[in-house]
C-alpha positions as YAML, in Angstrom:
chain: A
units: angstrom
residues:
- id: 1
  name: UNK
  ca: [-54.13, 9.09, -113.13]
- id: 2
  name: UNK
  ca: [-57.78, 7.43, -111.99]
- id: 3
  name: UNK
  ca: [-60.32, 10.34, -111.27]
- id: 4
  name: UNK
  ca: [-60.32, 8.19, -107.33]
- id: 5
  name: UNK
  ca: [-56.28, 8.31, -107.30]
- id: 6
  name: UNK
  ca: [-56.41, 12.06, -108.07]
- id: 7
  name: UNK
  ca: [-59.27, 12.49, -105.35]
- id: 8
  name: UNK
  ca: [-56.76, 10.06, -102.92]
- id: 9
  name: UNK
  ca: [-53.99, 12.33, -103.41]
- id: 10
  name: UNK
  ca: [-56.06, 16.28, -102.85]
- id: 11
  name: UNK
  ca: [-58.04, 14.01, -99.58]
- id: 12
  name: UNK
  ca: [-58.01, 15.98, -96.56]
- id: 13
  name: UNK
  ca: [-56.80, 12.60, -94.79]
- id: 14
  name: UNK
  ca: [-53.82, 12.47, -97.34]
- id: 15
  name: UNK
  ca: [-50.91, 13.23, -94.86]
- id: 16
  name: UNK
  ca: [-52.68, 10.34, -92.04]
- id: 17
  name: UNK
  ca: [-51.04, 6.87, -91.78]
- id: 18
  name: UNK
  ca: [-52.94, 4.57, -93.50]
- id: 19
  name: UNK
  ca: [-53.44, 2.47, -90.69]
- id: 20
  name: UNK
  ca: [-55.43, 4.77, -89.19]
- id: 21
  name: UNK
  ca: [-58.08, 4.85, -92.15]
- id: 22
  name: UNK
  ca: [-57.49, 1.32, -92.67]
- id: 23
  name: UNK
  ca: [-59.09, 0.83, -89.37]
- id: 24
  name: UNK
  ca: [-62.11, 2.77, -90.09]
- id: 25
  name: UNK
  ca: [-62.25, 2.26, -93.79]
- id: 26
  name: UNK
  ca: [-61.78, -1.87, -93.40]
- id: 27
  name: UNK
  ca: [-63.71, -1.73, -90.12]
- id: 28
  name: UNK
  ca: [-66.95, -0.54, -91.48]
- id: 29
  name: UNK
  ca: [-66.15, -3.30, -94.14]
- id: 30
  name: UNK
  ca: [-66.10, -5.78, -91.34]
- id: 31
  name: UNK
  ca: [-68.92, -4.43, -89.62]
- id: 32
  name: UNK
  ca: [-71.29, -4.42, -92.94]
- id: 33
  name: UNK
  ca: [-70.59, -8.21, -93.53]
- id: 34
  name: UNK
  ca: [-70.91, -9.60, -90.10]
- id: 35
  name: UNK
  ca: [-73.67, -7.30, -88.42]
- id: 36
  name: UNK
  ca: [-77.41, -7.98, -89.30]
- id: 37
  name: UNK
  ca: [-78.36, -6.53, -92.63]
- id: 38
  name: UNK
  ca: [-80.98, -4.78, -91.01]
- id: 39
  name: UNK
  ca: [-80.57, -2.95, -89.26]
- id: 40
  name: UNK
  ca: [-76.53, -2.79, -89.24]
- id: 41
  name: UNK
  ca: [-75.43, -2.81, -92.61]
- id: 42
  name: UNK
  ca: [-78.10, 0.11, -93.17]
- id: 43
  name: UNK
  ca: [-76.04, 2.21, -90.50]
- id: 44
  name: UNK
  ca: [-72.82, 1.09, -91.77]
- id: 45
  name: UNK
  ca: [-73.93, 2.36, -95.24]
- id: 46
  name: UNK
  ca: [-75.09, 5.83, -93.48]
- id: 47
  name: UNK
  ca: [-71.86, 6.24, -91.87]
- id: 48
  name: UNK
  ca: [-70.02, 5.49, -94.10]
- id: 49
  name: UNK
  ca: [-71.70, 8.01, -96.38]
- id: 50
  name: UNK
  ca: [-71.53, 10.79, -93.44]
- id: 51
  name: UNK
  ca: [-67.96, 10.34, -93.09]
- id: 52
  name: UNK
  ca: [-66.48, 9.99, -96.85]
- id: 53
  name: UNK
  ca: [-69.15, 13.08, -97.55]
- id: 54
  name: UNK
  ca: [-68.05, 14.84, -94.55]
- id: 55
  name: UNK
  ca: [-65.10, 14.93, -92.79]
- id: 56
  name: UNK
  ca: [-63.35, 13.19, -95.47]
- id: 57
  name: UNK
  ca: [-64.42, 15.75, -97.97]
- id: 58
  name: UNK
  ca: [-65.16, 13.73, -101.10]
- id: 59
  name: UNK
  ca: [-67.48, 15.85, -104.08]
- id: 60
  name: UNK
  ca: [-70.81, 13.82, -103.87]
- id: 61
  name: UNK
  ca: [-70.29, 13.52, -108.08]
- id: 62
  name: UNK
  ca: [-66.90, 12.16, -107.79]
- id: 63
  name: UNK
  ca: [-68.15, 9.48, -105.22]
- id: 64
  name: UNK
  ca: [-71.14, 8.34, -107.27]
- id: 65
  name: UNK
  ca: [-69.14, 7.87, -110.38]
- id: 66
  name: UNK
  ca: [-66.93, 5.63, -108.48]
- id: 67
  name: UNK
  ca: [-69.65, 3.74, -106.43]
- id: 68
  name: UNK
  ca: [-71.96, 3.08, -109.40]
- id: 69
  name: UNK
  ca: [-69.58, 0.75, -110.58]
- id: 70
  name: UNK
  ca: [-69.73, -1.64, -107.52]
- id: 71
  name: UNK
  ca: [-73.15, -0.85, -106.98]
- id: 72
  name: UNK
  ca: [-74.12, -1.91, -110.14]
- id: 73
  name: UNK
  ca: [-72.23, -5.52, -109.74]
- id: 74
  name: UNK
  ca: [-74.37, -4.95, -106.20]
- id: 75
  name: UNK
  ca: [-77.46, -5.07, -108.09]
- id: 76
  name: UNK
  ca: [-76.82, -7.65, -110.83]
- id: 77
  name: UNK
  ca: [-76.24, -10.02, -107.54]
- id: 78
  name: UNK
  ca: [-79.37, -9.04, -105.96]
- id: 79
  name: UNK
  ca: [-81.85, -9.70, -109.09]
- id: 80
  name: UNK
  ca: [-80.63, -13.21, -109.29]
- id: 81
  name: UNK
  ca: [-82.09, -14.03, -106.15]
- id: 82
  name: UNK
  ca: [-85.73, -12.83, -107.26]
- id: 83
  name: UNK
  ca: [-86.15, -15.74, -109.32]
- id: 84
  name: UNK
  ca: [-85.88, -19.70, -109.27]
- id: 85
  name: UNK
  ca: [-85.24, -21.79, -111.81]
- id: 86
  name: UNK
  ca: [-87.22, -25.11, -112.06]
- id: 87
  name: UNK
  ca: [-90.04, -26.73, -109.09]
- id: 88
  name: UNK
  ca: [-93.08, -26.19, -108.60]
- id: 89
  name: UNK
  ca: [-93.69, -22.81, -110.24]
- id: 90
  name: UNK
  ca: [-92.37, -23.15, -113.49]
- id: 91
  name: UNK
  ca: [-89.26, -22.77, -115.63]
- id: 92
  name: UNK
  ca: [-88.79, -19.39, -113.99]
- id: 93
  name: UNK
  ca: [-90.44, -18.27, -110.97]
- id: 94
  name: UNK
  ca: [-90.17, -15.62, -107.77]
- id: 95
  name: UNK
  ca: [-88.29, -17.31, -105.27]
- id: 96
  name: UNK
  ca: [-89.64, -17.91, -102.31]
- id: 97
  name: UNK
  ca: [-88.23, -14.91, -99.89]
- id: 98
  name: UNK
  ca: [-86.40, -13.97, -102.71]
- id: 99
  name: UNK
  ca: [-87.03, -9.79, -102.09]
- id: 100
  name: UNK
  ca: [-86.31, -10.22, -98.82]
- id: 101
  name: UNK
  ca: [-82.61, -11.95, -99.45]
- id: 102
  name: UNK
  ca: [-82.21, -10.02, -102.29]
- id: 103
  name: UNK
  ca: [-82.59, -6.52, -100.26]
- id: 104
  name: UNK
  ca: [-80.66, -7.84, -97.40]
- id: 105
  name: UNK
  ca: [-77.79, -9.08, -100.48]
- id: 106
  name: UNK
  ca: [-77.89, -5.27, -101.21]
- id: 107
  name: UNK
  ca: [-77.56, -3.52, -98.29]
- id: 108
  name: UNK
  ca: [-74.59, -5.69, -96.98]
- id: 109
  name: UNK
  ca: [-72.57, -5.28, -100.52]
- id: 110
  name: UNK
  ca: [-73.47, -1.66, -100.74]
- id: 111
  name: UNK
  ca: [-72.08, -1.19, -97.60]
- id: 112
  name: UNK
  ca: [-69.35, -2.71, -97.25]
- id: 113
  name: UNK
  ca: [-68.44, -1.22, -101.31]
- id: 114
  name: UNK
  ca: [-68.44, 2.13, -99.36]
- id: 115
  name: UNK
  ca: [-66.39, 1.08, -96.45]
- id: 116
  name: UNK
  ca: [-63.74, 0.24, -98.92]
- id: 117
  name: UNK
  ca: [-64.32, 3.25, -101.25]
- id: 118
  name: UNK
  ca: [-63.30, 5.21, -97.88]
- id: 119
  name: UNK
  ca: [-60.12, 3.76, -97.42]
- id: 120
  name: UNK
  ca: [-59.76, 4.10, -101.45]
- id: 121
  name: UNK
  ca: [-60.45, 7.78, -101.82]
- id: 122
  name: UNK
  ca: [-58.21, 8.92, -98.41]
- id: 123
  name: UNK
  ca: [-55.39, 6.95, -99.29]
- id: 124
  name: UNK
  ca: [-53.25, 7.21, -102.57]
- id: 125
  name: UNK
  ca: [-51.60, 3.99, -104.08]
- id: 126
  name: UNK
  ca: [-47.88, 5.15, -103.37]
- id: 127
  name: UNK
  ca: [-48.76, 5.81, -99.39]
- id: 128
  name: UNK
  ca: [-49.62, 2.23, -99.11]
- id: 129
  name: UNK
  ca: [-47.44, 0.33, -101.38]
- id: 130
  name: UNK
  ca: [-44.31, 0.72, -100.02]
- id: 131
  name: UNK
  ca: [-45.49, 0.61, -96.56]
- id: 132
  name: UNK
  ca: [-46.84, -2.98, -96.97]
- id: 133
  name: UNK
  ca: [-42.89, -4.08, -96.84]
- id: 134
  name: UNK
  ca: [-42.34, -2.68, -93.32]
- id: 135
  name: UNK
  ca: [-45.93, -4.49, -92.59]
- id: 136
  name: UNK
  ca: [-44.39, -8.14, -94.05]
- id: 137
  name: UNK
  ca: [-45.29, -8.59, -97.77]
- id: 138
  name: UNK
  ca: [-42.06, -9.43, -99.73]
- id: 139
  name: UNK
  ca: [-40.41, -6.63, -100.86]
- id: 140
  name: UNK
  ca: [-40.35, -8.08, -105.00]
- id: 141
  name: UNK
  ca: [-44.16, -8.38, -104.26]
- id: 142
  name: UNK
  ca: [-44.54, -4.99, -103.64]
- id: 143
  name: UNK
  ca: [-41.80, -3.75, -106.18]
- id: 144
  name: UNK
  ca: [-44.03, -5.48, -109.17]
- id: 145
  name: UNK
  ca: [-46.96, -4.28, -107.91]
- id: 146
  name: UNK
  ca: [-45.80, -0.54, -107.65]
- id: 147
  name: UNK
  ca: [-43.88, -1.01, -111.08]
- id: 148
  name: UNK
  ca: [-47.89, -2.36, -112.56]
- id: 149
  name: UNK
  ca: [-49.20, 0.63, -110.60]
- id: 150
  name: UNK
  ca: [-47.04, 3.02, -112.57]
- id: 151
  name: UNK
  ca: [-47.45, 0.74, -115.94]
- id: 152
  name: UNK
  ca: [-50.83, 1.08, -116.10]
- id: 153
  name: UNK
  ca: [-51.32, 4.88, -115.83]
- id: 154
  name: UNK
  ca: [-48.82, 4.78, -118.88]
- id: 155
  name: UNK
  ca: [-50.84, 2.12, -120.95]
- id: 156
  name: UNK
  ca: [-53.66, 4.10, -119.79]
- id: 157
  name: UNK
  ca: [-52.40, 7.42, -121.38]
- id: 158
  name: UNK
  ca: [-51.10, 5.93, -124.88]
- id: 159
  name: UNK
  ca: [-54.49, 4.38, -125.45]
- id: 160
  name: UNK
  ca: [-56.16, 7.55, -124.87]
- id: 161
  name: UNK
  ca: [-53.61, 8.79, -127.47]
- id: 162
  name: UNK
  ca: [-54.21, 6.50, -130.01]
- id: 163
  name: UNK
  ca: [-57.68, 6.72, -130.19]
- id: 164
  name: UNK
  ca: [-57.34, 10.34, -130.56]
- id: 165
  name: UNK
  ca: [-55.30, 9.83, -133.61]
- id: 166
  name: UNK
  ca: [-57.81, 7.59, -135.01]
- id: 167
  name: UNK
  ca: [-60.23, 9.69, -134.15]
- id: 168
  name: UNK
  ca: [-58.30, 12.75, -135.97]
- id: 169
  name: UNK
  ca: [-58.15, 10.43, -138.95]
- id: 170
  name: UNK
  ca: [-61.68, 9.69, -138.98]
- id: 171
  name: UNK
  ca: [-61.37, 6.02, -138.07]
- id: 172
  name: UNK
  ca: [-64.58, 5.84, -136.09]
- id: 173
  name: UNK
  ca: [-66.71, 6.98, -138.80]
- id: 174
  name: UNK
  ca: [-68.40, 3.45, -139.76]
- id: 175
  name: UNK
  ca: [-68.82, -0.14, -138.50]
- id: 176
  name: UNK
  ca: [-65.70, -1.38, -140.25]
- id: 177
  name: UNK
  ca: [-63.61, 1.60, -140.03]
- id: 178
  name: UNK
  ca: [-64.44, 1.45, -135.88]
- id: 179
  name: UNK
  ca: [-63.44, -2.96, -136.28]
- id: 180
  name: UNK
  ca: [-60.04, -1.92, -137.93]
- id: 181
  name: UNK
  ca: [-59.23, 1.24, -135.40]
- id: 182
  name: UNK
  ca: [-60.17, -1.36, -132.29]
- id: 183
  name: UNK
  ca: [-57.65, -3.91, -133.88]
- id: 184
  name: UNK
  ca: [-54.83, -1.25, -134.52]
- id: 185
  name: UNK
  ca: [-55.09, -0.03, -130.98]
- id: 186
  name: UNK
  ca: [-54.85, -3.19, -129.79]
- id: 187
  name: UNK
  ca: [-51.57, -4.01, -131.97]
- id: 188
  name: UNK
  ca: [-50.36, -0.39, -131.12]
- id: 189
  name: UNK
  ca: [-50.66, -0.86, -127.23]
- id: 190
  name: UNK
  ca: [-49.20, -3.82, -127.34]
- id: 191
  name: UNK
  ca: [-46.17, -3.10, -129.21]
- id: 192
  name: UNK
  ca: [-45.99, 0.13, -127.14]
- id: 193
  name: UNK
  ca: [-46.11, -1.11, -123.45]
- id: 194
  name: UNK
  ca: [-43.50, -3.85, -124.65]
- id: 195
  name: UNK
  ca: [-41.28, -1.15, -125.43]
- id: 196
  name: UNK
  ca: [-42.22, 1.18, -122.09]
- id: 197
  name: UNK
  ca: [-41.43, -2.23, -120.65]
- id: 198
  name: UNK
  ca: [-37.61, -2.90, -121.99]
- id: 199
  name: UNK
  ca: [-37.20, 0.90, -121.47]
- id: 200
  name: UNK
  ca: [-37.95, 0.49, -117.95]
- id: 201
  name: UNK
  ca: [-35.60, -2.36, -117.07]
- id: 202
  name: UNK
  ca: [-32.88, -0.67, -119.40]
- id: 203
  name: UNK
  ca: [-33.36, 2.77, -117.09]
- id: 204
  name: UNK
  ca: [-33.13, 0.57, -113.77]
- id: 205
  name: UNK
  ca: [-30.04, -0.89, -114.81]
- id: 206
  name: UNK
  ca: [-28.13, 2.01, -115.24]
- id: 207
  name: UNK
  ca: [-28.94, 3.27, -111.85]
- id: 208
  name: UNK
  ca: [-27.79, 0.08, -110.18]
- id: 209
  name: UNK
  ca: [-30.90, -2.02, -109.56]
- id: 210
  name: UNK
  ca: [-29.91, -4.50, -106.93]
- id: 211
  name: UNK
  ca: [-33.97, -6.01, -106.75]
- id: 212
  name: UNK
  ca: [-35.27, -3.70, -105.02]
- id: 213
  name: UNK
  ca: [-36.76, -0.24, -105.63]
- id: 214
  name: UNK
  ca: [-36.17, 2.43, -103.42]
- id: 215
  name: UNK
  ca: [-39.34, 5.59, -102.76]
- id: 216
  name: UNK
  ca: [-40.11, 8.14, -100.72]
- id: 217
  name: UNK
  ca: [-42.22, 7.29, -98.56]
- id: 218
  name: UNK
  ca: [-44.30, 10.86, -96.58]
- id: 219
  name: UNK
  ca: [-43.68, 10.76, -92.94]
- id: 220
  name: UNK
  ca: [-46.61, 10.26, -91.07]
- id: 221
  name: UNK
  ca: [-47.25, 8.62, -87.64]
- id: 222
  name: UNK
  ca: [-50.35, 6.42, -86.89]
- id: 223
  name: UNK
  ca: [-53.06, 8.70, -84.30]
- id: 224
  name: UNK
  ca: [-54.03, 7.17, -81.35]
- id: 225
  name: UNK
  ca: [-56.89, 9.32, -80.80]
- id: 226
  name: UNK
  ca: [-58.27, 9.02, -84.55]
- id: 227
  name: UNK
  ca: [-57.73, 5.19, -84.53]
- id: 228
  name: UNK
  ca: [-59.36, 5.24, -81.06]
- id: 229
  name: UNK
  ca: [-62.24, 7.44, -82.46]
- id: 230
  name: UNK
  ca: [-62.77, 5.01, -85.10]
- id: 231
  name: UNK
  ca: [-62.67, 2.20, -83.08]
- id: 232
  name: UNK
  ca: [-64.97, 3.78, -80.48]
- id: 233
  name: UNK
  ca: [-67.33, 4.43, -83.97]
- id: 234
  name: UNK
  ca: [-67.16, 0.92, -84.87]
- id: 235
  name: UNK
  ca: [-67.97, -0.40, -80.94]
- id: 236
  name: UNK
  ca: [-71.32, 1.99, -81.23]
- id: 237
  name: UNK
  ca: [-72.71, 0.60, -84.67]
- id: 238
  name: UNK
  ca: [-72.36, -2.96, -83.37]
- id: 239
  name: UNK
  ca: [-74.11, -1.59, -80.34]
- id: 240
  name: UNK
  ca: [-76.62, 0.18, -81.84]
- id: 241
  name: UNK
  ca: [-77.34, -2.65, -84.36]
- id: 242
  name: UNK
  ca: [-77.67, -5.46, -81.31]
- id: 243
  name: UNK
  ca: [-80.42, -2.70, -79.54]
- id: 244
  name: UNK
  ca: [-82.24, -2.06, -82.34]
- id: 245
  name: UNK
  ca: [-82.09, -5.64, -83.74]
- id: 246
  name: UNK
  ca: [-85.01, -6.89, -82.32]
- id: 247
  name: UNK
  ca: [-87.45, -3.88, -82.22]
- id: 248
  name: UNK
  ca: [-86.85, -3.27, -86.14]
- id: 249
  name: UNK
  ca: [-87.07, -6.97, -86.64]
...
């Protein structure tokens, strides 16, 4: 299981509905892309660090080790704006306003990266999955995606064991030995999730698989008052953002 699964799952939101942290998770989303950088997206970002640190109850460390990974795509998308290529300047140059775009780049990506890390870390994959038939999706949609879900956990796990084995037989000890482990894991994994795979179908046709696969689902019922409270959250950034627009500015 992913460390942000296994933080989904122990969440203090983990018995809510997902559509009520779907509204503030994928609302704060919104809000970071369509609001003013500055000052908007920097409140979204703020919130959304208040709440998922907060009420929400995510460990600071676990949260960083998931959002350094987006922030650092965040960053690589920023730099590239510092710098033209060709005109007047040179081969390479600073871009004209290029900080400024770049920082305003930032803050709306970083932002909106947390607004969906909040919905991520509150809401496990198998609350949401099977809930996205009652919401429309196709149900084989959702039956390969669950059935990947579970897949990749397992792939997950037997490369982890391999390269312990290799490991144990000393096969990362050199250049070449570490080429000829990679290329055996590869092979191994391979031949492995095939066979997971043809297990898998084998195991749902003994138990009758008609096309489609049937879960339990936890009860939960969507809040009014939290999706209200979000909403009434969201109404007060955009708010906020238009008052302080102009002063900031």
């Amino acid at each position: 299981m992913l460390p942000i699964d296994a933080a989904a799952h122990s969440s203090r939101w983990r018995r809510r509905h997902p559509v009520d942290k779907a509204v503030l998770g994928l609302g704060l989303t919104v809000l970071a892309i369509s609001l003013p950088p500055w000052p908007g997206a920097a409140l979204v970002l703020l919130t959304a660090l208040v709440v998922l640190l907060g009420p929400a109850g995510v460990p600071g460390r676990r949260l960083w080790r998931a959002y350094r990974v987006p922030l650092g795509f965040c960053v690589t998308g920023a730099v590239t704006l510092l710098v033209q290529v060709g005109g007047p300047g040179g081969v390479v140059s600073l871009a004209h306003d290029g900080p400024l775009r770049a920082g305003e780049l930032l803050l709306r990506t970083s932002a909106a990266s947390l607004g969906v890390l909040l919905f991520a870390f509150t809401t496990p994959m198998s609350d949401l999955l099977p809930r996205l038939v009652r919401a429309g999706v196709p149900a084989p949609v959702v039956d390969v995606a669950l059935v990947t879900y579970r897949m990749s956990f397992l792939l997950l796990d037997s490369v982890r064991r391999i390269r312990e084995a290799q490991a144990a037989r000393l096969g990362h000890t050199g250049r070449a030995a570490q080429w000829r482990s990679l290329a055996g894991l590869g092979a191994t994994a391979f031949v492995r999730a095939f066979d997971r795979a043809t297990r898998l179908q084998a195991g749902l046709a003994g138990r009758g698989y008609d096309g489609t696969l049937r879960v339990l689902v936890p009860e939960a019922r969507v809040s009014a008052r939290f999706t209200a409270a979000s909403c009434a959250l969201l109404a007060a950034l955009a708010v906020l953002t238009l008052v302080l627009e102009r002063p900031l500015t």
